[in-house]
Coordinates of C-alpha atoms in Angstrom, one line a residue:
M1 CA -28.0 58.3 -31.1
K2 CA -31.2 59.2 -29.4
V3 CA -31.3 62.5 -31.4
Y4 CA -30.7 60.6 -34.7
Y5 CA -33.4 58.1 -33.8
K6 CA -35.8 60.9 -33.1
R7 CA -35.0 62.5 -36.4
H8 CA -34.9 59.2 -38.5
P9 CA -36.9 56.5 -36.6
L10 CA -37.8 54.5 -39.6
L11 CA -34.2 54.3 -40.9
V12 CA -32.9 53.1 -37.5
M13 CA -35.6 50.4 -37.3
L14 CA -34.8 49.2 -40.8
I15 CA -31.1 49.0 -40.0
S16 CA -31.8 47.0 -36.8
V17 CA -34.0 44.5 -38.8
V18 CA -31.3 44.0 -41.4
L19 CA -28.6 43.4 -38.7
S20 CA -30.8 40.9 -37.0
I21 CA -31.4 39.0 -40.2
V22 CA -27.7 39.0 -41.0
L23 CA -26.8 37.7 -37.5
A24 CA -29.5 35.0 -37.8
I25 CA -28.1 33.9 -41.2
I26 CA -24.6 33.6 -39.8
V27 CA -25.7 31.5 -36.8
L28 CA -27.9 29.3 -39.0
S29 CA -25.0 28.8 -41.5
V30 CA -22.6 27.7 -38.7
F31 CA -25.2 25.3 -37.3
V32 CA -26.0 23.8 -40.7
L33 CA -22.3 23.5 -41.6
H34 CA -21.6 21.7 -38.3
K35 CA -24.6 19.4 -38.7
G36 CA -23.7 18.8 -42.3
K37 CA -20.2 17.7 -41.4
K38 CA -21.6 15.5 -38.6
T39 CA -24.2 14.0 -40.9
Q40 CA -21.6 13.4 -43.5
T41 CA -19.5 11.5 -41.0
N42 CA -22.4 9.2 -40.1
T43 CA -23.8 8.5 -43.5
Y44 CA -21.0 6.3 -44.7
A45 CA -22.0 2.6 -44.9
T46 CA -20.0 0.4 -42.6
Y47 CA -18.8 -3.2 -42.4
T48 CA -18.3 -4.9 -39.1
V49 CA -15.4 -7.4 -38.8
E50 CA -16.9 -10.7 -37.7
S51 CA -15.4 -14.0 -36.5
Q52 CA -15.5 -16.8 -39.0
A53 CA -17.6 -19.9 -38.7
D54 CA -15.9 -23.0 -37.3
S55 CA -14.6 -25.6 -39.8
L56 CA -16.7 -28.7 -39.4
F57 CA -15.6 -32.3 -39.8
K58 CA -17.4 -35.6 -39.4
G59 CA -16.3 -38.1 -36.8
S60 CA -17.3 -41.1 -34.7
V61 CA -16.5 -42.1 -31.1
V62 CA -14.5 -45.4 -30.9
A63 CA -12.9 -47.4 -28.1
S64 CA -9.3 -46.7 -27.3
T65 CA -8.6 -50.5 -27.4
S66 CA -10.7 -53.4 -28.7
V67 CA -9.2 -56.9 -28.5
D68 CA -10.8 -59.8 -30.4
Y69 CA -10.7 -63.4 -29.2
T70 CA -11.4 -66.0 -31.9
K71 CA -11.7 -69.8 -31.6
D72 CA -8.3 -71.5 -31.6
V73 CA -8.5 -75.2 -32.4
S74 CA -4.8 -75.6 -31.7
L75 CA -5.6 -75.3 -28.0
G76 CA -8.1 -78.1 -28.1
E77 CA -11.9 -78.2 -27.9
L78 CA -13.7 -75.1 -26.5
S79 CA -15.3 -76.3 -23.4
K80 CA -16.5 -73.1 -21.7
V81 CA -17.1 -69.4 -22.3
N82 CA -16.4 -67.9 -18.9
V83 CA -17.9 -64.4 -19.4
I84 CA -21.2 -62.9 -20.5
E85 CA -22.3 -59.8 -22.6
G86 CA -21.4 -56.5 -20.9
Q87 CA -19.3 -58.1 -18.1
E88 CA -16.5 -55.9 -17.0
V89 CA -13.1 -57.7 -16.9
N90 CA -9.5 -56.9 -16.0
P91 CA -6.2 -58.1 -17.4
G92 CA -5.7 -61.8 -16.4
D93 CA -9.4 -62.6 -16.0
V94 CA -10.4 -66.0 -17.7
L95 CA -12.4 -65.5 -20.8
L96 CA -12.4 -69.0 -22.5
T97 CA -11.5 -72.5 -21.4
Y98 CA -10.2 -75.3 -23.8
T99 CA -9.8 -79.0 -23.2
K100 CA -7.2 -81.1 -25.1
S101 CA -8.5 -83.9 -27.3
S102 CA -8.7 -87.3 -25.6
N103 CA -7.0 -88.8 -28.6
E104 CA -3.8 -86.9 -27.9
L105 CA -3.8 -88.1 -24.3
S106 CA -4.5 -91.7 -25.3
S107 CA -1.6 -91.6 -27.7
Q108 CA 0.8 -90.5 -25.0
E109 CA -0.6 -93.1 -22.6
F110 CA 0.3 -95.8 -25.3
T111 CA 3.8 -94.3 -25.5
V112 CA 4.2 -94.6 -21.7
K113 CA 3.0 -98.2 -21.8
S114 CA 5.4 -99.1 -24.5
A115 CA 8.3 -97.6 -22.6
E116 CA 7.3 -99.5 -19.5
N117 CA 7.3 -102.8 -21.5
E118 CA 10.7 -102.0 -23.0
L119 CA 12.0 -101.4 -19.5
V120 CA 10.5 -104.7 -18.2
N121 CA 12.2 -106.6 -21.1
A122 CA 15.5 -104.8 -20.5
K123 CA 15.4 -105.8 -16.8
A124 CA 14.6 -109.4 -17.8
D125 CA 17.5 -109.5 -20.2
M126 CA 19.8 -108.0 -17.6
T127 CA 18.7 -110.6 -15.0
E128 CA 19.3 -113.4 -17.5
V129 CA 22.8 -112.2 -18.3
E130 CA 23.6 -111.7 -14.6
N131 CA 22.4 -115.3 -13.7
K132 CA 24.4 -116.7 -16.5
D133 CA 27.5 -114.9 -15.2
V134 CA 27.0 -116.4 -11.8
S135 CA 26.5 -119.9 -13.2
L136 CA 29.7 -119.6 -15.4
R137 CA 31.8 -118.4 -12.5
T138 CA 30.5 -121.2 -10.3
K139 CA 31.4 -123.8 -12.9
F140 CA 34.8 -122.1 -13.4
T141 CA 35.5 -122.6 -9.6
K142 CA 34.6 -126.3 -9.8
A143 CA 36.6 -127.0 -13.0
K144 CA 39.3 -129.7 -12.5
N145 CA 41.6 -129.0 -15.4
D146 CA 43.0 -126.1 -17.3
A147 CA 41.3 -126.9 -20.6
E148 CA 37.8 -126.8 -19.0
K149 CA 38.7 -123.5 -17.2
Q150 CA 39.9 -121.9 -20.4
V151 CA 36.6 -122.7 -22.1
L152 CA 34.6 -121.4 -19.2
N153 CA 36.8 -118.2 -19.0
D154 CA 36.1 -117.5 -22.7
Q155 CA 32.3 -117.9 -22.0
I156 CA 32.6 -115.6 -19.0
E157 CA 34.3 -112.8 -21.2
T158 CA 31.6 -113.2 -23.9
N159 CA 28.9 -113.0 -21.3
N160 CA 30.6 -109.8 -19.9
E161 CA 30.0 -108.1 -23.3
A162 CA 26.4 -109.2 -23.2
L163 CA 26.2 -107.8 -19.7
K164 CA 27.4 -104.4 -20.8
T165 CA 24.9 -104.4 -23.7
A166 CA 22.1 -105.3 -21.3
Q167 CA 23.1 -102.5 -19.0
R168 CA 23.1 -100.0 -21.8
A169 CA 19.6 -101.2 -22.9
L170 CA 18.3 -101.0 -19.4
T171 CA 19.6 -97.4 -19.0
T172 CA 18.1 -96.4 -22.3
A173 CA 14.7 -98.0 -21.4
S174 CA 14.7 -96.2 -18.1
L175 CA 15.4 -92.8 -19.7
A176 CA 12.7 -93.4 -22.4
L177 CA 10.1 -94.3 -19.7
E178 CA 11.1 -91.2 -17.7
Q179 CA 10.7 -88.9 -20.7
A180 CA 7.4 -90.5 -21.7
Q181 CA 6.0 -90.1 -18.1
T182 CA 7.1 -86.4 -18.0
T183 CA 5.4 -85.7 -21.4
M184 CA 2.3 -87.5 -20.1
A185 CA 2.3 -85.4 -16.9
N186 CA 2.7 -82.2 -18.9
Q187 CA -0.2 -83.1 -21.2
V188 CA -2.4 -84.0 -18.3
A189 CA -1.6 -80.6 -16.7
Q190 CA -2.2 -78.8 -20.0
Q191 CA -5.3 -80.7 -20.9
T192 CA -7.3 -77.7 -19.6
I193 CA -6.1 -74.4 -21.1
S194 CA -7.4 -71.0 -20.1
V195 CA -7.4 -67.9 -22.3
T196 CA -7.2 -64.7 -20.2
S197 CA -8.0 -61.0 -21.0
K198 CA -5.1 -58.9 -22.2
T199 CA -6.8 -55.6 -21.3
A200 CA -9.4 -54.1 -19.1
G201 CA -12.9 -53.3 -20.5
D202 CA -16.4 -54.6 -21.2
V203 CA -17.1 -57.9 -22.9
V204 CA -19.0 -57.8 -26.2
M205 CA -20.1 -61.2 -27.4
G206 CA -19.5 -62.1 -31.0
I207 CA -20.6 -64.9 -33.3
D208 CA -18.9 -68.3 -33.3
S209 CA -17.8 -68.4 -36.9
E210 CA -14.6 -68.8 -39.0
T211 CA -14.4 -65.1 -39.7
G212 CA -15.9 -63.4 -36.6
P213 CA -14.5 -63.3 -33.0
L214 CA -16.1 -65.3 -30.2
L215 CA -16.0 -62.1 -28.1
S216 CA -14.2 -58.8 -27.8
V217 CA -13.0 -56.8 -24.8
V218 CA -13.7 -53.1 -25.5
S219 CA -12.1 -50.4 -23.3
K220 CA -14.3 -47.8 -21.6
E221 CA -11.9 -45.1 -22.7
T222 CA -12.8 -43.6 -26.0
F223 CA -11.5 -41.1 -28.6
V224 CA -12.9 -39.5 -31.7
L225 CA -11.9 -40.8 -35.2
G226 CA -12.4 -37.9 -37.6
Q227 CA -12.1 -37.6 -41.4
V228 CA -10.7 -34.6 -43.4
S229 CA -10.6 -34.2 -47.1
E230 CA -7.6 -33.3 -49.1
Y231 CA -8.9 -29.8 -49.5
D232 CA -9.0 -29.1 -45.8
Y233 CA -6.0 -31.3 -44.7
D234 CA -3.7 -28.3 -44.2
K235 CA -6.1 -26.7 -41.8
L236 CA -5.4 -29.3 -39.2
K237 CA -2.4 -29.4 -36.9
V238 CA -1.5 -31.8 -34.1
N239 CA -2.3 -30.2 -30.7
D240 CA -5.1 -28.0 -32.2
N241 CA -7.9 -27.5 -29.7
V242 CA -11.3 -28.5 -31.0
K243 CA -14.9 -29.0 -29.7
V244 CA -16.7 -32.3 -30.3
E245 CA -20.5 -32.1 -30.5
T246 CA -23.0 -35.0 -30.6
V247 CA -25.4 -34.9 -33.5
D248 CA -28.4 -34.4 -31.2
F249 CA -26.6 -31.2 -29.9
K250 CA -27.1 -32.4 -26.3
K251 CA -23.4 -32.5 -25.4
K252 CA -20.3 -30.6 -26.5
V253 CA -16.9 -31.5 -25.0
S254 CA -13.4 -30.1 -25.7
G255 CA -10.6 -32.2 -27.1
K256 CA -7.2 -32.0 -28.8
I257 CA -6.0 -33.4 -32.1
S258 CA -3.3 -36.0 -31.3
F259 CA -2.7 -37.6 -34.7
I260 CA -3.2 -36.9 -38.3
S261 CA -2.7 -39.7 -40.7
P262 CA -0.2 -39.0 -43.6
V263 CA -1.8 -41.9 -45.5
P264 CA -5.2 -41.6 -47.2
E265 CA -8.0 -44.0 -46.5
K266 CA -8.9 -46.5 -49.1
T267 CA -11.9 -45.1 -50.9
T268 CA -14.6 -46.2 -53.4
G269 CA -15.4 -44.5 -56.6
D270 CA -18.3 -42.7 -55.0
L271 CA -16.1 -40.2 -53.2
T272 CA -15.0 -37.1 -55.1
S273 CA -12.0 -36.4 -52.8
T274 CA -9.3 -38.3 -50.9
Q275 CA -10.1 -38.7 -47.2
Y276 CA -7.6 -38.8 -44.3
N277 CA -8.2 -40.0 -40.7
F278 CA -7.3 -38.0 -37.6
K279 CA -7.6 -38.7 -33.9
V280 CA -9.0 -36.4 -31.2
N281 CA -8.4 -37.1 -27.5
L282 CA -11.3 -36.1 -25.4
D283 CA -11.3 -34.2 -22.1
E284 CA -14.5 -36.0 -21.1
P285 CA -15.7 -39.4 -22.2
L286 CA -18.4 -39.9 -24.9
Q287 CA -20.5 -43.0 -25.6
N288 CA -18.7 -45.4 -27.9
G289 CA -20.4 -45.5 -31.3
Y290 CA -21.8 -41.9 -31.2
T291 CA -21.7 -39.9 -34.5
V292 CA -20.2 -36.4 -33.8
Q293 CA -19.3 -33.1 -35.4
I294 CA -15.8 -31.8 -34.8
H295 CA -15.6 -28.0 -34.6
L296 CA -12.2 -26.4 -35.4
P297 CA -12.3 -22.7 -34.4
N298 CA -11.5 -20.4 -37.4
A299 CA -9.2 -17.6 -36.1
S300 CA -8.9 -16.0 -39.5
L301 CA -10.6 -12.6 -40.2
Y302 CA -11.7 -11.5 -43.6
I303 CA -12.8 -8.1 -45.0
P304 CA -14.1 -6.8 -48.3
K305 CA -11.5 -5.4 -50.7
S306 CA -13.5 -2.2 -50.9
T307 CA -12.7 -1.4 -47.2
V308 CA -9.0 -1.0 -47.9
K309 CA -7.6 2.2 -49.4
S310 CA -3.8 2.4 -50.0
G311 CA -3.1 -0.2 -47.3
H312 CA -5.4 1.6 -44.8
V313 CA -8.9 1.2 -43.4
Y314 CA -11.1 3.7 -41.6
I315 CA -12.4 2.4 -38.3
K316 CA -15.3 4.1 -36.6
N317 CA -14.3 5.8 -33.4
G318 CA -17.2 7.5 -31.7
Q319 CA -18.7 9.9 -34.3
Q320 CA -15.5 10.0 -36.3
F321 CA -13.4 7.6 -38.4
K322 CA -9.8 6.7 -37.6
E323 CA -7.3 5.8 -40.3
V324 CA -5.5 2.5 -39.5
K325 CA -2.8 0.6 -41.4
V326 CA -3.8 -3.0 -42.0
D327 CA -1.8 -5.9 -43.4
T328 CA -3.8 -8.3 -45.6
K329 CA -3.3 -11.2 -48.1
E330 CA -5.7 -12.4 -50.7
V331 CA -7.2 -15.8 -50.2
D332 CA -9.8 -17.3 -52.5
G333 CA -10.8 -13.8 -53.8
K334 CA -11.2 -12.3 -50.2
L335 CA -8.8 -10.3 -48.1
Q336 CA -7.5 -12.2 -45.0
V337 CA -6.4 -9.9 -42.2
V338 CA -2.8 -10.5 -41.1
S339 CA -2.7 -7.7 -38.6
G340 CA -4.3 -4.4 -37.7
L341 CA -8.0 -5.4 -37.0
K342 CA -10.0 -7.3 -34.5
V343 CA -13.5 -8.8 -34.3
G344 CA -16.1 -6.0 -33.8
D345 CA -14.2 -3.2 -35.6
K346 CA -16.5 -1.1 -37.9
L347 CA -15.0 0.0 -41.1
I348 CA -16.1 2.3 -43.9
K349 CA -17.4 -0.2 -46.5
E350 CA -16.3 1.9 -49.5
A351 CA -13.0 3.4 -48.4
S352 CA -12.5 5.1 -51.7
T353 CA -15.5 7.5 -51.1
Y354 CA -14.2 8.7 -47.7
V355 CA -13.2 12.3 -47.4
D356 CA -11.7 13.6 -44.2
H357 CA -13.7 16.7 -43.2
S358 CA -11.7 17.5 -40.0

């Protein structure tokens, strides 16, 4: 080789340069091919699977129980309101006091007096008949002949009938007086009637009117009364977990749907859809009367139709893409994921353009 190099130095140098160039081209080609494949893998546009926004419903916080107490003239005249605004009461506490009309009491007093007079008269009649019986029997004892005795005996028998009648009248009058006195005693005892609270809670004073209550007892326990339209009705299920947020965003508590009304609310012509009430039991209390938003988590996942190719998607796995079978169904023009994907998965956005270079 050294002899050949000495004889042809230029040729050897030329061959060396050519071989170096060829080797460089081979190395560069391999590098470019590898980089091209890697670049091609990374240049596909991707779509990230995201969780869906919560379904939102309007609601208001209401008391679990609210009992109204209106004026009841059948109980008599309202003589006292025993509670004040905001007072906390328990079952059995006196709320209102009524007094019976004096006219009713006076009428019963007259009945008692009449019964007493009837009894006095019956006793007088009884005494008169008894005295007559004694007188007739005395005369009968002193009579000297049979004819006189027969006349007196007839009079005694007649007086005996009068005596029986007087006894019955006396018994009747006694019973009538006893009944009248009992009624009188009951009316006196019931002249003052108290209305007590049926439930525990806070007193809310009303207006003394024919239509409004005198007061209400409102429980401290609350729940949320929500409304759902006919379009979203099927989204709700009893026992669904929800979040309830005040409109000022200062408080958010968890709760659970406990009731969904099967009957729509009465609506005016202003509403474009039928509304249904539903009830949310709260894990923490909220102020009665608050307006709230009810958040129902949306567990559904949706992906563009373009990400699916022959029932498969391509999920980015490091620098490569992995083919995964996915089950979907079309909902409102979008594909809802049934199985195969989770939040955060990155898919090739246009699956039809993907070519596997591995």
